[in-house]
């Protein structure tokens, strides 16, 4: 297999991030076409990357026999439909998270993907982060023994606009979904029960919109490990992304990444850098790596590193968390599926 | 008020720690007498500190008109009775934690103390730790705004003997009780609901004895703050004692104390010290400080820094946690009291 | 000015690093041609980057009217001659360090560059490192007041082959030259006196070859600041690259970069990552940035960030250090120039 | 040997520090008498420690047959004379640093001490610091191989009053003397050559008084190791006391001690504690430890941990450094002795 061609469906922020990753880092993959429902500025942008074809209809990408794989980066409500059509057209599919908010629709995607025999990868980029991946390796290598407690701190630098909050599906589906996947990734097995506590402490408007902006979620896993996630929509000091896995023989903990490794000492304080501002700065390396591994899986005909079941089960945990928050009690995973 | 005399009732490990703190650091307080039900070796030990009187009956301490205050460091089941008698004898009382495991008995102590008009302080020494006290000051000073999330990591270096586990009242009353108090201390208000998850992952014998050795407890507070405690009876790398308070304007976090601040770089690794081994090493400074503040409160006739209500309410949270663990659901504080 | 064309003269390790930086990160610059005296494997490599022309004679690059700039990445003894010819051919010149080991030849280069009116930049990439650049910004901004002491730790992970040592011109010209430039960069003015102490402690063969592998160099600067450089050819734990500037109002210090920001705690130790292995890993970001700024200087017709005088004066300090080591006394800069 | 009696000659700041260390931490040593040429407030202070005798003439201490050892904490110009008399009176001697500024007088002290067969210890307390002692142990244990480079950062929080500077004997004898001893301590052998660079950058008045306030000193040792000391009389952020030993198999580095191990994260910065303010805060533990080891050496009739030769040779290095600074050239140790 020589060069591969890829089409990107949806070139908003994340679609463009993937285009950049491929263009700068994956020489044997060509972005042959992109599509978007809104084309303002897309042609100019595409020209900068030497992308031949710009469409407003993604079917043209699916119809192109020379295209081997597609990245589904359109709005969430279209992920499932496009993924299914792409699989049916024989394209390998990289689908942004979440696949959908509806379990039946997600299952349909997984079924069609399997039927078509194409590769399918979900956009949980944080699994590819240098820090969190190191934790995973060390844990898998048995260095810290059996995992007992998994702690995930995940705090945004500022809440999204209230209009976005209203249509986002709620913090658990929009933001914590990454942490649910991280908990599964580090636990190495499935969740059995979820308990969520939440409040609107950052901005009362978020509470009025029916959502929380601060939450603590406890998850029990099959292997006995207990995960704790703490979320806030606003950390005054920036994007706070830390993980610790504590096991029978030790622990491994990831601190925040910073722009520099400098320490400033003045009369006032001894200070170091604040965390990298937000997800593009913090996770750029992981966005590149997830693209690399997607195309490697295709090229080598191996399993993708984040499969359909991973996309499904993170949503299942989010549903359990939401139900738990609403009902004020722990919710078993088998109440959801 | 010139020099004060103190009697120590019970000179096992913790009673001797207090004797050392007073002897080395509080020149205007004299340990005039100690008592213990078992006197083997006590006289020799007492001689080293120049302590005049050694009794096997604590009533002799209570009868001594020259003694101003007593430290109740005997076994937990005697705390309440001795505290009441001491208060009735007009002695100021420092009582080791927990006051008792029974709410009525604790309330009796508090009532008698109030009636007698003596000072009463509970042995939650960690409030006096340099790190956790700094967190409290910074939080009180408003530097990090309103507290939203309080995280307490509290892991022992190794589990106690299984015989001890069987009579300890359970991990929540024996070990986590300190963390429940820490959560209240940092929250600055009362708990409203508790949810506990636990398992026996360290040693199956602990599970057979009806206890857990690994736990995660979520506590809601009146001011909206959510506390998370994670406990283990065995951290392979030593005593892990960290606290973070995350608020609307920032966060403050205490890392572990270590014996030195050195970094060793070799071919194998870049390494730093493991945490100080256990509570005597880690919290020695706080044991001294709690003694100082107890005697200062007596001398200046001010409030003690850890009052009876603090002793009571930590036990209430422990009861709620135990109930939550048993029943698999969040338990409201007003189900307990 | 639209797209620019560049030719790379010499595509050994560092020439290929620059090719990669340009190809992945500078979309408006095209590598139109490369040349090398040894072409084994070059064509295959060049093809991967889509480079049109591969020559064994660099004059073909200088003769190409469409080429705007050249990178001189050939062996050190050819830097001066090629730079002069390139300038005379009207090409902007990026020249790897050192320009030459002979002051007259360096001065000739500078004269011809000035006559030709082309841009000239020297490859002191470390000035563009995120950490050291931050130090420079903070210092320039006056945050730490006047610089008093500048400390540079620069230790390689392992010595070069003894054959290389013999022809390298000595550690001061081969390795410390970067640190001499760093000292000038952070001091913001010129050196006045140099004292060097050195020994062969790592490998006696290096001593037999007439060189040192361990050295401490003290440099006085015009503004009163004192710089200290400590070098070793072999740090068992890897590439140790740290800088501190201490000033009248504080200090700023850069620690090593590491692959991850994780901490592993086990029974044996609390450990973190070793420094990034060697200069390609550690300074890749700075290699990209120096290319960017070179082409920006051309495009905007502004001064290059590392000029000919910087290339010259680092060599002058190296000469003073060598003389100091040989004669066992401090050497004034004006004994050299 | 049961309880020992000690007399303290000179109870200014450092004499009182030792009194406190003994009183709080060394139960089998009694401070039987103190003397001082100025007795204002001394009786009150002595009473607080239960010290029986307060004299204005130290000979009364030397005449007391029940006194086993003396601490010479009087002004520097009296150290030698009192030490000699004390040795002749058969007392073990702890002498504050420096023994004297004159080599002949120091040698006389050493001779008389040897003749009398008493223990003699010099007050280089920093050898007993937890961090620097760890470095020494790790180095001695061979963990980092042979020492190649020793780096000592020693910066005061603020300069002494100018009146003091004028009579202090110069920064090298007053402040750097500790660092010279630290370099010898960590090198484990003797210095052979010293080169000092210095300037008055902190306060021009210090320069007018003929002293420097900023200095960098390079010392060669017999084993090939090179030490670098950097000094400032004023670090805006506080007392900066760090040491690194770099060896053939790795390095060990001590960072500053701080009051707490907390990290504060706000919108403005991520900040940690400034270093402990000054030597009493920073080195209190080492003051206690040096007393303990002095009395242990007496009790067990073993060698004291800091001997007369250590007091002598630190002064020799200081003399070489002063000469080097004055003459602008490296000075060999055998030019001094």
PDB file of N, CA, C and O in Angstrom, chain D residues 40-88:
ATOM      1  N   UNK D  40      23.651  42.720  80.340  1.00  0.00           N
ATOM      2  CA  UNK D  40      22.276  43.246  80.254  1.00  0.00           C
ATOM      3  C   UNK D  40      21.336  42.164  79.744  1.00  0.00           C
ATOM      4  O   UNK D  40      21.506  41.671  78.633  1.00  0.00           O
ATOM      5  N   UNK D  41      20.356  41.849  80.519  1.00  0.00           N
ATOM      6  CA  UNK D  41      19.322  40.924  80.071  1.00  0.00           C
ATOM      7  C   UNK D  41      19.749  39.468  80.100  1.00  0.00           C
ATOM      8  O   UNK D  41      18.931  38.575  79.894  1.00  0.00           O
ATOM      9  N   UNK D  42      21.016  39.211  80.367  1.00  0.00           N
ATOM     10  CA  UNK D  42      21.481  37.821  80.315  1.00  0.00           C
ATOM     11  C   UNK D  42      20.888  36.998  81.464  1.00  0.00           C
ATOM     12  O   UNK D  42      20.466  35.850  81.267  1.00  0.00           O
ATOM     13  N   UNK D  43      20.814  37.610  82.662  1.00  0.00           N
ATOM     14  CA  UNK D  43      20.290  36.850  83.820  1.00  0.00           C
ATOM     15  C   UNK D  43      18.847  36.408  83.590  1.00  0.00           C
ATOM     16  O   UNK D  43      18.477  35.278  83.878  1.00  0.00           O
ATOM     17  N   UNK D  44      18.048  37.319  83.039  1.00  0.00           N
ATOM     18  CA  UNK D  44      16.647  36.994  82.780  1.00  0.00           C
ATOM     19  C   UNK D  44      16.563  35.847  81.768  1.00  0.00           C
ATOM     20  O   UNK D  44      15.801  34.905  81.922  1.00  0.00           O
ATOM     21  N   UNK D  45      17.353  36.018  80.715  1.00  0.00           N
ATOM     22  CA  UNK D  45      17.344  34.986  79.689  1.00  0.00           C
ATOM     23  C   UNK D  45      17.787  33.633  80.273  1.00  0.00           C
ATOM     24  O   UNK D  45      17.170  32.595  80.039  1.00  0.00           O
ATOM     25  N   UNK D  46      18.873  33.662  81.066  1.00  0.00           N
ATOM     26  CA  UNK D  46      19.431  32.428  81.632  1.00  0.00           C
ATOM     27  C   UNK D  46      18.430  31.753  82.576  1.00  0.00           C
ATOM     28  O   UNK D  46      18.315  30.522  82.612  1.00  0.00           O
ATOM     29  N   UNK D  47      17.691  32.551  83.286  1.00  0.00           N
ATOM     30  CA  UNK D  47      16.698  32.027  84.224  1.00  0.00           C
ATOM     31  C   UNK D  47      15.657  31.167  83.490  1.00  0.00           C
ATOM     32  O   UNK D  47      15.252  30.103  83.965  1.00  0.00           O
ATOM     33  N   UNK D  48      15.254  31.654  82.325  1.00  0.00           N
ATOM     34  CA  UNK D  48      14.266  30.918  81.518  1.00  0.00           C
ATOM     35  C   UNK D  48      14.748  29.517  81.161  1.00  0.00           C
ATOM     36  O   UNK D  48      13.941  28.609  80.944  1.00  0.00           O
ATOM     37  N   UNK D  49      16.047  29.344  81.115  1.00  0.00           N
ATOM     38  CA  UNK D  49      16.595  28.026  80.788  1.00  0.00           C
ATOM     39  C   UNK D  49      17.086  27.294  82.043  1.00  0.00           C
ATOM     40  O   UNK D  49      17.676  26.221  81.926  1.00  0.00           O
ATOM     41  N   UNK D  50      16.863  27.905  83.217  1.00  0.00           N
ATOM     42  CA  UNK D  50      17.286  27.253  84.455  1.00  0.00           C
ATOM     43  C   UNK D  50      18.798  27.149  84.593  1.00  0.00           C
ATOM     44  O   UNK D  50      19.310  26.199  85.206  1.00  0.00           O
ATOM     45  N   UNK D  51      19.506  28.116  84.023  1.00  0.00           N
ATOM     46  CA  UNK D  51      20.971  28.092  84.106  1.00  0.00           C
ATOM     47  C   UNK D  51      21.399  28.712  85.434  1.00  0.00           C
ATOM     48  O   UNK D  51      21.051  29.864  85.746  1.00  0.00           O
ATOM     49  N   UNK D  52      22.191  27.931  86.192  1.00  0.00           N
ATOM     50  CA  UNK D  52      22.548  28.338  87.552  1.00  0.00           C
ATOM     51  C   UNK D  52      23.403  29.592  87.650  1.00  0.00           C
ATOM     52  O   UNK D  52      23.133  30.510  88.410  1.00  0.00           O
ATOM     53  N   UNK D  53      24.494  29.588  86.865  1.00  0.00           N
ATOM     54  CA  UNK D  53      25.513  30.617  87.051  1.00  0.00           C
ATOM     55  C   UNK D  53      25.675  31.519  85.846  1.00  0.00           C
ATOM     56  O   UNK D  53      25.787  31.029  84.714  1.00  0.00           O
ATOM     57  N   UNK D  54      25.717  32.812  86.098  1.00  0.00           N
ATOM     58  CA  UNK D  54      25.935  33.789  85.038  1.00  0.00           C
ATOM     59  C   UNK D  54      27.131  34.650  85.448  1.00  0.00           C
ATOM     60  O   UNK D  54      27.105  35.297  86.505  1.00  0.00           O
ATOM     61  N   UNK D  55      28.158  34.640  84.639  1.00  0.00           N
ATOM     62  CA  UNK D  55      29.400  35.361  84.983  1.00  0.00           C
ATOM     63  C   UNK D  55      29.708  36.430  83.947  1.00  0.00           C
ATOM     64  O   UNK D  55      29.323  36.311  82.783  1.00  0.00           O
ATOM     65  N   UNK D  56      30.494  37.445  84.379  1.00  0.00           N
ATOM     66  CA  UNK D  56      31.021  38.362  83.356  1.00  0.00           C
ATOM     67  C   UNK D  56      32.479  38.012  83.019  1.00  0.00           C
ATOM     68  O   UNK D  56      33.061  38.597  82.124  1.00  0.00           O
ATOM     69  N   UNK D  57      32.990  37.029  83.715  1.00  0.00           N
ATOM     70  CA  UNK D  57      34.376  36.604  83.454  1.00  0.00           C
ATOM     71  C   UNK D  57      34.383  35.112  83.123  1.00  0.00           C
ATOM     72  O   UNK D  57      34.021  34.280  83.955  1.00  0.00           O
ATOM     73  N   UNK D  58      34.815  34.788  81.923  1.00  0.00           N
ATOM     74  CA  UNK D  58      34.755  33.381  81.499  1.00  0.00           C
ATOM     75  C   UNK D  58      35.710  32.497  82.290  1.00  0.00           C
ATOM     76  O   UNK D  58      35.569  31.267  82.278  1.00  0.00           O
ATOM     77  N   UNK D  59      36.684  33.107  82.952  1.00  0.00           N
ATOM     78  CA  UNK D  59      37.612  32.274  83.723  1.00  0.00           C
ATOM     79  C   UNK D  59      36.909  31.502  84.825  1.00  0.00           C
ATOM     80  O   UNK D  59      37.325  30.414  85.203  1.00  0.00           O
ATOM     81  N   UNK D  60      35.796  32.066  85.301  1.00  0.00           N
ATOM     82  CA  UNK D  60      35.040  31.337  86.330  1.00  0.00           C
ATOM     83  C   UNK D  60      34.475  30.026  85.772  1.00  0.00           C
ATOM     84  O   UNK D  60      34.330  29.051  86.488  1.00  0.00           O
ATOM     85  N   UNK D  61      34.162  30.052  84.506  1.00  0.00           N
ATOM     86  CA  UNK D  61      33.705  28.805  83.871  1.00  0.00           C
ATOM     87  C   UNK D  61      34.871  27.824  83.757  1.00  0.00           C
ATOM     88  O   UNK D  61      34.751  26.638  84.085  1.00  0.00           O
ATOM     89  N   UNK D  62      36.004  28.352  83.324  1.00  0.00           N
ATOM     90  CA  UNK D  62      37.171  27.473  83.152  1.00  0.00           C
ATOM     91  C   UNK D  62      37.637  26.897  84.493  1.00  0.00           C
ATOM     92  O   UNK D  62      38.182  25.787  84.554  1.00  0.00           O
ATOM     93  N   UNK D  63      37.390  27.653  85.574  1.00  0.00           N
ATOM     94  CA  UNK D  63      37.816  27.199  86.905  1.00  0.00           C
ATOM     95  C   UNK D  63      36.868  26.173  87.523  1.00  0.00           C
ATOM     96  O   UNK D  63      37.203  25.527  88.513  1.00  0.00           O
ATOM     97  N   UNK D  64      35.691  26.054  86.948  1.00  0.00           N
ATOM     98  CA  UNK D  64      34.678  25.157  87.538  1.00  0.00           C
ATOM     99  C   UNK D  64      35.016  23.707  87.177  1.00  0.00           C
ATOM    100  O   UNK D  64      34.885  23.302  86.017  1.00  0.00           O
ATOM    101  N   UNK D  65      35.412  22.928  88.173  1.00  0.00           N
ATOM    102  CA  UNK D  65      35.857  21.556  87.921  1.00  0.00           C
ATOM    103  C   UNK D  65      34.727  20.661  87.413  1.00  0.00           C
ATOM    104  O   UNK D  65      34.963  19.603  86.825  1.00  0.00           O
ATOM    105  N   UNK D  66      33.490  21.064  87.705  1.00  0.00           N
ATOM    106  CA  UNK D  66      32.353  20.225  87.295  1.00  0.00           C
ATOM    107  C   UNK D  66      31.959  20.424  85.829  1.00  0.00           C
ATOM    108  O   UNK D  66      31.102  19.719  85.315  1.00  0.00           O
ATOM    109  N   UNK D  67      32.559  21.422  85.211  1.00  0.00           N
ATOM    110  CA  UNK D  67      32.220  21.685  83.806  1.00  0.00           C
ATOM    111  C   UNK D  67      33.148  20.881  82.894  1.00  0.00           C
ATOM    112  O   UNK D  67      34.372  20.954  83.013  1.00  0.00           O
ATOM    113  N   UNK D  68      32.509  20.103  81.996  1.00  0.00           N
ATOM    114  CA  UNK D  68      33.271  19.196  81.128  1.00  0.00           C
ATOM    115  C   UNK D  68      33.677  19.845  79.812  1.00  0.00           C
ATOM    116  O   UNK D  68      34.685  19.489  79.219  1.00  0.00           O
ATOM    117  N   UNK D  69      32.825  20.738  79.338  1.00  0.00           N
ATOM    118  CA  UNK D  69      33.049  21.276  77.992  1.00  0.00           C
ATOM    119  C   UNK D  69      32.601  22.724  77.933  1.00  0.00           C
ATOM    120  O   UNK D  69      31.726  23.145  78.689  1.00  0.00           O
ATOM    121  N   UNK D  70      33.204  23.472  77.019  1.00  0.00           N
ATOM    122  CA  UNK D  70      32.763  24.862  76.814  1.00  0.00           C
ATOM    123  C   UNK D  70      32.453  25.100  75.338  1.00  0.00           C
ATOM    124  O   UNK D  70      33.038  24.480  74.448  1.00  0.00           O
ATOM    125  N   UNK D  71      31.517  26.033  75.150  1.00  0.00           N
ATOM    126  CA  UNK D  71      31.235  26.511  73.798  1.00  0.00           C
ATOM    127  C   UNK D  71      31.794  27.919  73.709  1.00  0.00           C
ATOM    128  O   UNK D  71      31.395  28.787  74.496  1.00  0.00           O
ATOM    129  N   UNK D  72      32.695  28.142  72.769  1.00  0.00           N
ATOM    130  CA  UNK D  72      33.294  29.472  72.614  1.00  0.00           C
ATOM    131  C   UNK D  72      32.502  30.249  71.568  1.00  0.00           C
ATOM    132  O   UNK D  72      32.635  30.025  70.360  1.00  0.00           O
ATOM    133  N   UNK D  73      31.643  31.131  72.061  1.00  0.00           N
ATOM    134  CA  UNK D  73      30.714  31.866  71.200  1.00  0.00           C
ATOM    135  C   UNK D  73      30.910  33.366  71.352  1.00  0.00           C
ATOM    136  O   UNK D  73      30.016  34.154  71.049  1.00  0.00           O
ATOM    137  N   UNK D  74      32.041  33.748  71.828  1.00  0.00           N
ATOM    138  CA  UNK D  74      32.369  35.164  72.021  1.00  0.00           C
ATOM    139  C   UNK D  74      32.786  35.774  70.679  1.00  0.00           C
ATOM    140  O   UNK D  74      32.695  35.120  69.632  1.00  0.00           O
ATOM    141  N   UNK D  75      33.265  37.021  70.705  1.00  0.00           N
ATOM    142  CA  UNK D  75      33.635  37.665  69.437  1.00  0.00           C
ATOM    143  C   UNK D  75      34.850  36.957  68.837  1.00  0.00           C
ATOM    144  O   UNK D  75      35.669  36.376  69.554  1.00  0.00           O
ATOM    145  N   UNK D  76      34.967  37.013  67.510  1.00  0.00           N
ATOM    146  CA  UNK D  76      35.974  36.230  66.797  1.00  0.00           C
ATOM    147  C   UNK D  76      37.387  36.467  67.319  1.00  0.00           C
ATOM    148  O   UNK D  76      38.179  35.524  67.444  1.00  0.00           O
ATOM    149  N   UNK D  77      37.701  37.713  67.662  1.00  0.00           N
ATOM    150  CA  UNK D  77      39.079  38.017  68.074  1.00  0.00           C
ATOM    151  C   UNK D  77      39.460  37.345  69.386  1.00  0.00           C
ATOM    152  O   UNK D  77      40.638  37.303  69.741  1.00  0.00           O
ATOM    153  N   UNK D  78      38.498  36.805  70.122  1.00  0.00           N
ATOM    154  CA  UNK D  78      38.803  36.130  71.391  1.00  0.00           C
ATOM    155  C   UNK D  78      38.787  34.605  71.264  1.00  0.00           C
ATOM    156  O   UNK D  78      39.147  33.902  72.213  1.00  0.00           O
ATOM    157  N   UNK D  79      38.349  34.091  70.120  1.00  0.00           N
ATOM    158  CA  UNK D  79      38.200  32.632  69.952  1.00  0.00           C
ATOM    159  C   UNK D  79      39.487  31.880  70.288  1.00  0.00           C
ATOM    160  O   UNK D  79      39.473  30.891  71.021  1.00  0.00           O
ATOM    161  N   UNK D  80      40.580  32.327  69.703  1.00  0.00           N
ATOM    162  CA  UNK D  80      41.833  31.577  69.841  1.00  0.00           C
ATOM    163  C   UNK D  80      42.287  31.557  71.295  1.00  0.00           C
ATOM    164  O   UNK D  80      42.576  30.490  71.865  1.00  0.00           O
ATOM    165  N   UNK D  81      42.351  32.709  71.894  1.00  0.00           N
ATOM    166  CA  UNK D  81      42.829  32.832  73.272  1.00  0.00           C
ATOM    167  C   UNK D  81      41.974  31.976  74.224  1.00  0.00           C
ATOM    168  O   UNK D  81      42.510  31.201  75.031  1.00  0.00           O
ATOM    169  N   UNK D  82      40.678  32.108  74.128  1.00  0.00           N
ATOM    170  CA  UNK D  82      39.790  31.362  75.027  1.00  0.00           C
ATOM    171  C   UNK D  82      39.890  29.857  74.761  1.00  0.00           C
ATOM    172  O   UNK D  82      39.916  29.046  75.688  1.00  0.00           O
ATOM    173  N   UNK D  83      39.971  29.490  73.504  1.00  0.00           N
ATOM    174  CA  UNK D  83      40.078  28.067  73.176  1.00  0.00           C
ATOM    175  C   UNK D  83      41.337  27.474  73.801  1.00  0.00           C
ATOM    176  O   UNK D  83      41.325  26.364  74.349  1.00  0.00           O
ATOM    177  N   UNK D  84      42.425  28.219  73.695  1.00  0.00           N
ATOM    178  CA  UNK D  84      43.679  27.733  74.268  1.00  0.00           C
ATOM    179  C   UNK D  84      43.568  27.578  75.783  1.00  0.00           C
ATOM    180  O   UNK D  84      43.910  26.530  76.348  1.00  0.00           O
ATOM    181  N   UNK D  85      43.038  28.589  76.433  1.00  0.00           N
ATOM    182  CA  UNK D  85      42.887  28.518  77.893  1.00  0.00           C
ATOM    183  C   UNK D  85      41.953  27.380  78.306  1.00  0.00           C
ATOM    184  O   UNK D  85      42.189  26.678  79.291  1.00  0.00           O
ATOM    185  N   UNK D  86      40.908  27.213  77.544  1.00  0.00           N
ATOM    186  CA  UNK D  86      39.948  26.154  77.866  1.00  0.00           C
ATOM    187  C   UNK D  86      40.601  24.780  77.731  1.00  0.00           C
ATOM    188  O   UNK D  86      40.416  23.908  78.593  1.00  0.00           O
ATOM    189  N   UNK D  87      41.349  24.606  76.656  1.00  0.00           N
ATOM    190  CA  UNK D  87      42.036  23.322  76.452  1.00  0.00           C
ATOM    191  C   UNK D  87      43.012  23.078  77.590  1.00  0.00           C
ATOM    192  O   UNK D  87      43.089  21.967  78.151  1.00  0.00           O
ATOM    193  N   UNK D  88      43.733  24.129  77.952  1.00  0.00           N
ATOM    194  CA  UNK D  88      44.703  23.989  79.032  1.00  0.00           C
ATOM    195  C   UNK D  88      44.005  23.660  80.357  1.00  0.00           C
ATOM    196  O   UNK D  88      44.565  22.990  81.213  1.00  0.00           O
TER     197      UNK D  88
END
